[in-house]
Short mmCIF file of C-alpha atoms in Angstrom, two decimals:
data_model
loop_
_atom_site.label_atom_id
_atom_site.label_comp_id
_atom_site.label_asym_id
_atom_site.label_seq_id
_atom_site.Cartn_x
_atom_site.Cartn_y
_atom_site.Cartn_z
CA MET A 1 6.31 -17.26 -6.00
CA ARG A 2 5.88 -13.67 -6.44
CA LYS A 3 5.06 -12.06 -2.86
CA VAL A 4 2.47 -9.78 -2.07
CA ILE A 5 3.56 -6.66 -0.36
CA LEU A 6 1.62 -4.17 1.33
CA PHE A 7 4.37 -1.04 1.18
CA ILE A 8 2.25 1.88 3.60
CA ALA A 9 2.62 4.97 5.97
CA MET A 10 -0.25 5.29 8.35
CA SER A 11 -0.02 7.29 11.65
CA LEU A 12 0.92 6.39 15.60
CA ASP A 13 -3.06 5.95 16.04
CA GLY A 14 -3.13 3.74 13.71
CA TYR A 15 -5.04 5.60 10.14
CA ILE A 16 -3.24 6.50 6.53
CA ALA A 17 -5.73 9.03 6.18
CA ASP A 18 -7.35 12.21 7.89
CA SER A 19 -10.42 12.18 8.28
CA ASN A 20 -11.01 14.46 4.93
CA GLY A 21 -9.04 11.27 3.00
CA GLY A 22 -5.42 14.10 3.54
CA VAL A 23 -2.06 12.92 3.76
CA LYS A 24 -0.53 16.19 4.50
CA TRP A 25 0.48 15.41 7.70
CA LEU A 26 3.05 12.07 6.44
CA ASN A 27 6.23 14.11 7.45
CA GLY A 28 8.92 13.34 10.51
CA GLN A 29 9.84 15.12 13.48
CA ASP A 30 12.35 16.94 11.85
CA ASN A 31 13.72 18.47 8.53
CA ASP A 32 12.63 15.74 5.97
CA ASN A 33 16.19 15.76 4.96
CA GLU A 34 16.78 13.62 7.14
CA ASN A 35 14.78 10.59 6.12
CA VAL A 36 15.41 7.19 4.64
CA ASP A 37 14.44 6.85 1.08
CA THR A 38 13.55 2.66 2.05
CA TYR A 39 11.10 3.60 -1.40
CA SER A 40 13.55 3.35 -3.98
CA GLU A 41 14.91 0.25 -2.80
CA PHE A 42 11.65 -1.28 -2.27
CA VAL A 43 10.37 -0.75 -5.66
CA LYS A 44 13.85 -2.58 -7.23
CA GLY A 45 11.54 -5.36 -6.14
CA ILE A 46 8.90 -5.11 -7.62
CA ASP A 47 6.49 -4.67 -11.14
CA THR A 48 3.20 -4.48 -10.62
CA ILE A 49 0.87 -1.85 -8.24
CA LEU A 50 -3.23 -2.61 -6.72
CA MET A 51 -4.92 0.27 -4.91
CA GLY A 52 -8.48 1.06 -5.02
CA TRP A 53 -10.21 3.82 -6.85
CA ASN A 54 -9.59 6.52 -3.42
CA THR A 55 -5.91 6.10 -3.84
CA TYR A 56 -5.62 6.77 -7.51
CA HIS A 57 -7.92 9.32 -7.92
CA GLN A 58 -5.88 11.43 -4.37
CA VAL A 59 -2.45 10.70 -6.55
CA VAL A 60 -3.62 11.97 -9.90
CA THR A 61 -5.65 15.07 -8.16
CA GLU A 62 -3.81 15.88 -4.76
CA LEU A 63 -0.08 14.19 -4.44
CA SER A 64 1.35 14.30 -8.71
CA PRO A 65 -1.73 15.93 -10.58
CA THR A 66 0.56 15.93 -13.97
CA GLU A 67 2.61 13.48 -13.37
CA TRP A 68 1.45 9.97 -13.06
CA VAL A 69 4.77 8.55 -10.93
CA TYR A 70 4.23 4.85 -10.66
CA SER A 71 4.54 4.56 -14.93
CA ASN A 72 7.44 2.11 -14.67
CA PHE A 73 4.29 -0.33 -13.11
CA ILE A 74 1.52 -2.05 -14.19
CA THR A 75 -1.41 -0.67 -12.14
CA TYR A 76 -4.58 -2.68 -11.15
CA VAL A 77 -7.34 -0.19 -10.05
CA ILE A 78 -10.00 -1.18 -8.67
CA THR A 79 -12.93 0.04 -9.36
CA HIS A 80 -17.10 0.26 -10.59
CA ASN A 81 -15.32 3.25 -11.95
CA LYS A 82 -15.50 3.33 -15.71
CA ASN A 83 -12.10 4.47 -17.33
CA GLN A 84 -10.58 3.84 -20.06
CA SER A 85 -7.45 1.90 -18.80
CA THR A 86 -3.86 2.13 -20.77
CA GLU A 87 -1.21 0.07 -21.36
CA LYS A 88 0.41 0.79 -17.30
CA ILE A 89 -2.89 1.68 -15.43
CA ARG A 90 -5.72 -1.08 -15.36
CA PHE A 91 -9.22 -0.03 -14.40
CA THR A 92 -11.24 -3.46 -13.15
CA ASP A 93 -13.97 -4.76 -10.94
CA GLU A 94 -12.64 -7.73 -10.81
CA ASN A 95 -12.96 -9.30 -7.24
CA PRO A 96 -9.38 -7.82 -6.01
CA THR A 97 -8.75 -11.52 -4.15
CA GLN A 98 -9.12 -13.20 -7.69
CA LEU A 99 -7.49 -10.37 -9.58
CA LEU A 100 -4.76 -10.88 -7.26
CA LYS A 101 -4.21 -15.09 -7.16
CA GLU A 102 -4.52 -14.91 -10.39
CA LEU A 103 -1.24 -12.41 -11.03
CA LYS A 104 0.71 -14.28 -8.12
CA ALA A 105 0.51 -17.55 -10.76
CA ASN A 106 2.03 -15.33 -13.30
CA ASP A 107 5.54 -14.37 -13.95
CA GLY A 108 6.99 -11.29 -12.72
CA LYS A 109 9.19 -9.32 -9.72
CA ASP A 110 6.83 -8.62 -6.02
CA ILE A 111 3.37 -6.92 -6.23
CA TRP A 112 2.39 -4.31 -4.08
CA ILE A 113 -0.54 -3.21 -2.70
CA CYS A 114 -0.71 0.50 -2.56
CA GLY A 115 -3.81 1.21 -0.46
CA GLY A 116 -6.42 1.62 0.64
CA ALA A 117 -8.13 0.97 3.26
CA ASN A 118 -10.93 -1.56 2.11
CA LEU A 119 -8.75 -3.42 -0.30
CA VAL A 120 -5.71 -3.85 2.22
CA SER A 121 -9.16 -5.62 4.37
CA GLN A 122 -10.74 -7.36 1.93
CA LEU A 123 -7.09 -8.67 1.37
CA MET A 124 -6.19 -9.52 4.87
CA ARG A 125 -9.50 -11.30 5.58
CA GLU A 126 -8.03 -13.81 2.51
CA LYS A 127 -4.41 -13.53 4.22
CA LEU A 128 -3.07 -12.55 0.89
CA ILE A 129 -0.54 -9.98 1.79
CA ASP A 130 2.55 -12.06 2.62
CA LYS A 131 4.52 -8.88 4.47
CA TYR A 132 3.54 -5.32 5.79
CA TYR A 133 6.26 -2.63 5.54
CA ILE A 134 4.68 0.20 7.75
CA SER A 135 6.18 3.46 8.70
CA VAL A 136 4.82 5.06 11.81
CA ILE A 137 4.68 8.59 11.19
CA PRO A 138 4.91 10.54 14.93
CA THR A 139 0.99 11.63 14.11
CA LEU A 140 -1.29 10.54 16.38
CA LEU A 141 -4.45 11.83 14.29
CA GLY A 142 -7.15 10.73 17.04
CA LYS A 143 -10.02 9.81 13.06
CA GLY A 144 -9.95 8.94 9.72
CA ILE A 145 -9.88 6.48 7.04
CA ARG A 146 -7.76 3.25 9.38
CA LEU A 147 -5.16 0.72 8.52
CA PHE A 148 -6.55 -1.85 9.79
CA GLY A 149 -10.44 -2.32 9.53
CA GLU A 150 -11.82 -5.56 12.15
CA LEU A 151 -11.36 -9.38 11.34
CA GLU A 152 -13.02 -12.64 11.65
CA LYS A 153 -9.73 -13.78 13.80
CA GLU A 154 -5.94 -13.18 14.66
CA GLN A 155 -3.52 -12.86 12.03
CA LYS A 156 0.05 -14.13 13.81
CA LEU A 157 3.08 -11.48 12.48
CA PHE A 158 6.83 -12.60 12.23
CA LEU A 159 8.61 -9.61 12.80
CA ILE A 160 11.73 -9.17 10.20
CA ARG A 161 13.31 -6.15 10.84
CA SER A 162 12.60 -2.21 12.44
CA LYS A 163 14.16 1.05 12.07
CA ASN A 164 14.19 4.39 12.63
CA TYR A 165 14.46 7.80 11.33
CA ASN A 166 13.70 11.30 11.98
CA GLY A 167 10.71 10.25 14.39
CA ILE A 168 9.26 7.45 11.69
CA VAL A 169 9.42 3.99 12.66
CA GLU A 170 9.37 1.23 10.07
CA LEU A 171 8.22 -2.49 10.76
CA ILE A 172 8.25 -4.91 8.64
CA TYR A 173 6.22 -8.02 9.21
CA GLU A 174 5.80 -11.36 7.14
CA GLN A 175 2.70 -13.75 7.47
CA ARG A 176 3.59 -16.52 10.65
#
């Protein structure tokens, strides 16, 4: 069965974006040439992406305005905005937990939860995230958009692997 994987970076104090929604702080402590390319290896195992509207909007307006960087995948954007879907980008206002259950039941590679925090919270409440790939960036933001909101009850995880490079600590957990 397909796995649902959260692959995301956060500040040391748990934020995925600053108070303006920006992510310019997403880098290591030294020259970025010292970074390890974990993304290229990760995406070999996925074919589907789920993201919220804010994440989508940030990608197309700020991070990569001239090219859709996820063209090798089918991307579902959870939104109430009425946008025209394409073959690769599907806008939907379907309940994300229901959509994810449907996607998991289909054949395919793993499913990447790309962001944002509201989507992650909804899926965590239903325990639908199988793996957490979290890169902790050596930055303290102090405020912004938190990755993990409040949960009704604790969720125990099992550490699969950790590694560090350029001040970034990569943590990989599975649900227990």
